C-alpha cells in the first residue's frame, strides 16, 4: 500500500502531522508493506528566493493578525510539537522560498533517501538556530549530505534551476486535482484522503480501512497456460 504525503518544509503542521502519522504507522501491523512518498506543495510559491522575513512578520502581513496573536499561535504550535517529542523554536525563526528544497527532495527520492532529507529539513527549519534560508546553497548541501546524498550531485541540482522543477510542479498540479488546498494532505492508495495534522488515532483508522479495502487482483483467465514460477518453468507437453 502506498501513502503519499503532500507537504511543505515551511509548514509547521506538516512537521507535527508527519510525527503523528509515523506514530500510527509504527503501530500498524502491516507497516513493512506500506510505501511512503513525499510530494511537493509550496505554501508561498510566489515568494522570491531571496525574500526572507521573520515568521512573525510574515504571519501578521499574510493573515492580518497582531504580533501578539502571531506569537500566541507559535507558542501553541511549540506545545503541540513538544507533545509529539519534537523540538520547536517559538522565537526568531524566519520564512522563505522552499522550491529548491522540494527539488532536492525529488533527487533524494531517486536515491531512496527522501524521508531522511525531509526530516532533516524540518529539524533545520523548526528546531535549529541557524537559518535554512539565509546561508545560501551550501547550507542545503550540508543538510543533504547529512541525509546521505552526494555533495556534488546536490550542488549540480542547485546550480540548474530546471533540475526537478517539472517534478515539483507536477506534484503541485496533482494536489490541486485531488482537491488539496492545504497541507499536510495524506492520500492512501489513491482511495482515501486525510487532511491536516490529525491525531495518530485518525491515521491508524485510515491505514486500517485502506488496507482492508484493497481490491484483490482479479484474473481474467485461470486456465492452464504455461508460466514460470519459483519451481521453474512449465515444460510444454506434446499431445
Short mmCIF file of C-alpha atoms in Angstrom, two decimals:
data_model
loop_
_atom_site.label_atom_id
_atom_site.label_comp_id
_atom_site.label_asym_id
_atom_site.label_seq_id
_atom_site.Cartn_x
_atom_site.Cartn_y
_atom_site.Cartn_z
CA UNK A 1 0.00 0.00 0.00
CA UNK A 2 1.24 3.48 -0.85
CA UNK A 3 0.75 6.60 1.25
CA UNK A 4 1.52 9.91 -0.43
CA UNK A 5 2.03 12.99 1.72
CA UNK A 6 1.81 16.47 0.23
CA UNK A 7 3.67 18.93 2.47
CA UNK A 8 5.95 21.96 2.65
CA UNK A 9 9.08 22.45 4.72
CA UNK A 10 7.72 25.83 5.84
CA UNK A 11 4.52 24.23 7.18
CA UNK A 12 4.60 23.62 10.96
CA UNK A 13 1.54 21.39 10.87
CA UNK A 14 3.30 19.22 8.29
CA UNK A 15 6.14 18.78 10.80
CA UNK A 16 3.70 17.81 13.54
CA UNK A 17 1.47 15.77 11.23
CA UNK A 18 4.38 13.66 10.00
CA UNK A 19 5.21 12.70 13.58
CA UNK A 20 1.60 11.77 14.30
CA UNK A 21 1.30 9.72 11.11
CA UNK A 22 4.55 7.90 11.88
CA UNK A 23 3.28 7.06 15.36
CA UNK A 24 0.25 5.40 13.77
CA UNK A 25 2.36 3.68 11.12
CA UNK A 26 4.75 2.28 13.73
CA UNK A 27 1.85 0.51 15.43
CA UNK A 28 0.27 -0.66 12.15
CA UNK A 29 0.60 -4.47 11.74
CA UNK A 30 1.38 -4.17 8.03
CA UNK A 31 3.80 -1.23 8.30
CA UNK A 32 6.54 -3.07 6.39
CA UNK A 33 4.22 -3.24 3.39
CA UNK A 34 3.46 0.49 3.36
CA UNK A 35 5.44 2.72 1.00
CA UNK A 36 5.54 6.41 1.97
CA UNK A 37 6.18 9.01 -0.74
CA UNK A 38 6.55 12.72 -0.04
CA UNK A 39 5.03 15.10 -2.59
CA UNK A 40 5.72 18.79 -3.15
CA UNK A 41 3.44 21.63 -2.10
CA UNK A 42 4.56 25.24 -1.64
CA UNK A 43 2.65 27.41 0.80
CA UNK A 44 4.23 30.54 -0.66
CA UNK A 45 5.10 29.72 -4.30
CA UNK A 46 5.26 33.35 -5.40
CA UNK A 47 7.95 34.33 -2.92
CA UNK A 48 11.31 35.19 -4.48
CA UNK A 49 14.27 33.06 -3.45
CA UNK A 50 16.00 35.94 -1.64
CA UNK A 51 12.86 37.22 0.07
CA UNK A 52 13.32 36.13 3.69
CA UNK A 53 11.49 37.60 6.66
CA UNK A 54 10.74 36.71 10.29
CA UNK A 55 7.89 34.23 10.72
CA UNK A 56 6.01 36.65 13.00
CA UNK A 57 6.23 39.39 10.37
CA UNK A 58 5.03 37.01 7.66
CA UNK A 59 2.06 35.93 9.77
CA UNK A 60 0.97 39.47 10.62
CA UNK A 61 1.14 40.59 6.99
CA UNK A 62 -0.38 37.48 5.43
CA UNK A 63 -3.23 36.93 7.88
CA UNK A 64 -3.77 40.43 9.25
CA UNK A 65 -3.21 39.36 12.85
CA UNK A 66 -1.39 41.23 15.57
CA UNK A 67 2.13 40.30 16.65
CA UNK A 68 0.70 39.07 19.96
CA UNK A 69 -1.74 36.79 18.12
CA UNK A 70 1.01 35.50 15.84
CA UNK A 71 3.28 34.76 18.78
CA UNK A 72 0.48 33.01 20.64
CA UNK A 73 -0.01 30.79 17.62
CA UNK A 74 3.67 29.94 17.55
CA UNK A 75 3.60 29.14 21.27
CA UNK A 76 0.65 26.81 20.68
CA UNK A 77 2.49 25.09 17.86
CA UNK A 78 5.50 24.68 20.11
CA UNK A 79 3.34 22.91 22.68
CA UNK A 80 1.78 20.67 20.02
CA UNK A 81 5.22 19.77 18.69
CA UNK A 82 6.57 19.05 22.18
CA UNK A 83 3.66 16.66 22.77
CA UNK A 84 4.94 14.64 19.81
CA UNK A 85 8.53 14.70 21.07
CA UNK A 86 9.62 17.36 18.57
CA UNK A 87 11.84 20.38 19.19
CA UNK A 88 10.30 23.67 18.05
CA UNK A 89 11.72 27.18 18.35
CA UNK A 90 8.86 29.57 19.01
CA UNK A 91 11.06 32.67 18.69
CA UNK A 92 13.27 34.15 15.97
CA UNK A 93 12.54 31.75 13.12
CA UNK A 94 12.38 33.03 9.57
CA UNK A 95 10.40 32.21 6.44
CA UNK A 96 11.41 31.98 2.79
CA UNK A 97 11.08 30.19 -0.53
CA UNK A 98 11.19 26.35 -0.37
CA UNK A 99 11.31 25.49 -4.08
CA UNK A 100 14.97 24.36 -4.06
CA UNK A 101 14.27 22.13 -1.07
CA UNK A 102 11.47 20.42 -2.96
CA UNK A 103 13.77 19.91 -5.94
CA UNK A 104 16.30 18.25 -3.67
CA UNK A 105 13.59 16.04 -2.21
CA UNK A 106 12.97 14.67 -5.71
CA UNK A 107 16.68 13.96 -6.05
CA UNK A 108 16.58 12.23 -2.66
CA UNK A 109 13.60 10.14 -3.77
CA UNK A 110 15.68 8.71 -6.62
CA UNK A 111 18.36 7.79 -4.08
CA UNK A 112 15.94 6.26 -1.58
CA UNK A 113 16.76 9.00 0.96
CA UNK A 114 13.65 11.16 0.74
CA UNK A 115 12.31 10.56 4.23
CA UNK A 116 15.74 11.19 5.75
CA UNK A 117 16.08 14.51 3.93
CA UNK A 118 12.62 15.86 4.68
CA UNK A 119 13.04 15.11 8.38
CA UNK A 120 16.43 16.86 8.43
CA UNK A 121 14.97 19.88 6.64
CA UNK A 122 12.09 20.04 9.13
CA UNK A 123 14.54 19.89 12.02
CA UNK A 124 16.70 22.61 10.50
CA UNK A 125 13.71 24.88 9.90
CA UNK A 126 11.81 24.41 13.13
CA UNK A 127 14.35 23.41 15.76
CA UNK A 128 17.79 24.84 14.91
CA UNK A 129 19.09 28.37 15.42
CA UNK A 130 20.82 28.54 12.03
CA UNK A 131 18.56 29.81 9.27
CA UNK A 132 17.51 27.48 6.50
CA UNK A 133 17.00 30.43 4.16
CA UNK A 134 19.82 32.95 4.60
CA UNK A 135 23.02 30.88 4.42
CA UNK A 136 22.86 30.07 0.71
CA UNK A 137 23.08 26.80 -1.16
CA UNK A 138 25.91 25.38 0.92
CA UNK A 139 23.58 25.10 3.89
CA UNK A 140 21.28 22.89 1.79
CA UNK A 141 24.29 20.90 0.59
CA UNK A 142 25.37 20.31 4.19
CA UNK A 143 21.91 19.05 5.18
CA UNK A 144 21.53 16.89 2.08
CA UNK A 145 24.89 15.23 2.75
CA UNK A 146 23.72 14.51 6.28
CA UNK A 147 20.75 12.73 4.70
CA UNK A 148 23.11 10.56 2.67
CA UNK A 149 23.23 12.40 -0.66
CA UNK A 150 26.36 13.14 -2.66
CA UNK A 151 27.51 16.74 -2.25
CA UNK A 152 28.44 17.28 -5.90
CA UNK A 153 25.14 15.83 -7.11
CA UNK A 154 23.32 18.22 -4.81
CA UNK A 155 25.37 21.21 -5.98
CA UNK A 156 24.65 20.25 -9.59
CA UNK A 157 20.90 20.29 -8.95
CA UNK A 158 21.03 23.59 -7.10
CA UNK A 159 23.07 25.18 -9.91
CA UNK A 160 20.47 24.18 -12.51
CA UNK A 161 17.10 25.87 -11.78
CA UNK A 162 15.37 23.48 -14.18
CA UNK A 163 16.54 20.30 -12.43
CA UNK A 164 13.47 18.55 -10.98
CA UNK A 165 11.41 21.72 -11.44
CA UNK A 166 8.88 19.86 -13.61
CA UNK A 167 8.54 17.16 -10.94
CA UNK A 168 7.77 19.75 -8.27
CA UNK A 169 5.19 21.48 -10.47
CA UNK A 170 3.62 18.15 -11.38
CA UNK A 171 3.16 17.32 -7.69
CA UNK A 172 1.55 20.70 -7.11
CA UNK A 173 -0.84 20.31 -10.06
CA UNK A 174 -1.79 16.86 -8.84
CA UNK A 175 -2.52 18.23 -5.37
CA UNK A 176 -4.93 20.72 -6.91
CA UNK A 177 -6.58 17.97 -8.96
CA UNK A 178 -7.07 15.91 -5.81
CA UNK A 179 -8.69 18.86 -4.05
CA UNK A 180 -5.85 19.62 -1.65
CA UNK A 181 -5.92 23.32 -0.85
CA UNK A 182 -3.76 22.98 2.26
CA UNK A 183 -1.16 20.71 3.78
CA UNK A 184 -0.38 18.25 5.16
CA UNK A 185 -2.54 16.15 2.87
CA UNK A 186 -2.32 12.37 3.03
CA UNK A 187 -3.56 10.08 0.24
CA UNK A 188 -3.83 6.37 0.98
CA UNK A 189 -3.75 4.01 -2.01
CA UNK A 190 -5.39 6.73 -4.11
CA UNK A 191 -8.67 5.88 -2.40
CA UNK A 192 -8.75 7.89 0.82
CA UNK A 193 -7.58 11.36 1.74
CA UNK A 194 -6.77 12.71 5.19
CA UNK A 195 -6.35 16.45 5.54
CA UNK A 196 -4.37 18.17 8.28
CA UNK A 197 -2.27 17.10 11.26
CA UNK A 198 -4.85 14.67 12.59
CA UNK A 199 -4.36 12.71 15.83
CA UNK A 200 -2.47 9.43 15.47
CA UNK A 201 -5.73 7.57 16.11
CA UNK A 202 -7.26 9.03 12.95
CA UNK A 203 -4.27 7.95 10.89
CA UNK A 204 -4.43 4.48 12.45
CA UNK A 205 -8.08 4.16 11.46
CA UNK A 206 -7.36 5.37 7.93
CA UNK A 207 -4.50 2.90 7.49
CA UNK A 208 -6.66 0.02 8.72
CA UNK A 209 -9.56 0.97 6.47
CA UNK A 210 -7.43 1.47 3.37
CA UNK A 211 -5.61 -1.82 3.96
CA UNK A 212 -8.83 -3.74 4.49
CA UNK A 213 -10.42 -2.42 1.32
CA UNK A 214 -7.59 -3.14 -1.04
CA UNK A 215 -9.01 -4.89 -4.10
CA UNK A 216 -7.53 -8.33 -4.77
CA UNK A 217 -6.30 -8.94 -8.31
CA UNK A 218 -8.99 -10.50 -10.49
CA UNK A 219 -7.66 -12.95 -13.05
CA UNK A 220 -9.35 -12.81 -16.42
CA UNK A 221 -8.29 -16.37 -17.26
CA UNK A 222 -7.45 -19.06 -14.75
CA UNK A 223 -6.70 -21.64 -17.41
CA UNK A 224 -3.64 -23.83 -17.57
CA UNK A 225 -1.47 -21.64 -19.80
CA UNK A 226 2.25 -22.22 -19.41
CA UNK A 227 4.10 -19.99 -16.93
CA UNK A 228 7.26 -19.80 -14.86
CA UNK A 229 7.34 -19.87 -11.06
CA UNK A 230 9.69 -20.43 -8.09
CA UNK A 231 9.97 -24.12 -9.03
CA UNK A 232 10.88 -23.47 -12.64
CA UNK A 233 9.04 -23.19 -15.94
CA UNK A 234 6.36 -25.44 -17.28
CA UNK A 235 7.56 -27.80 -20.00
CA UNK A 236 5.21 -27.94 -22.98
CA UNK A 237 3.72 -31.40 -23.37
CA UNK A 238 3.04 -32.95 -26.73
CA UNK A 239 -0.45 -34.24 -27.18
#
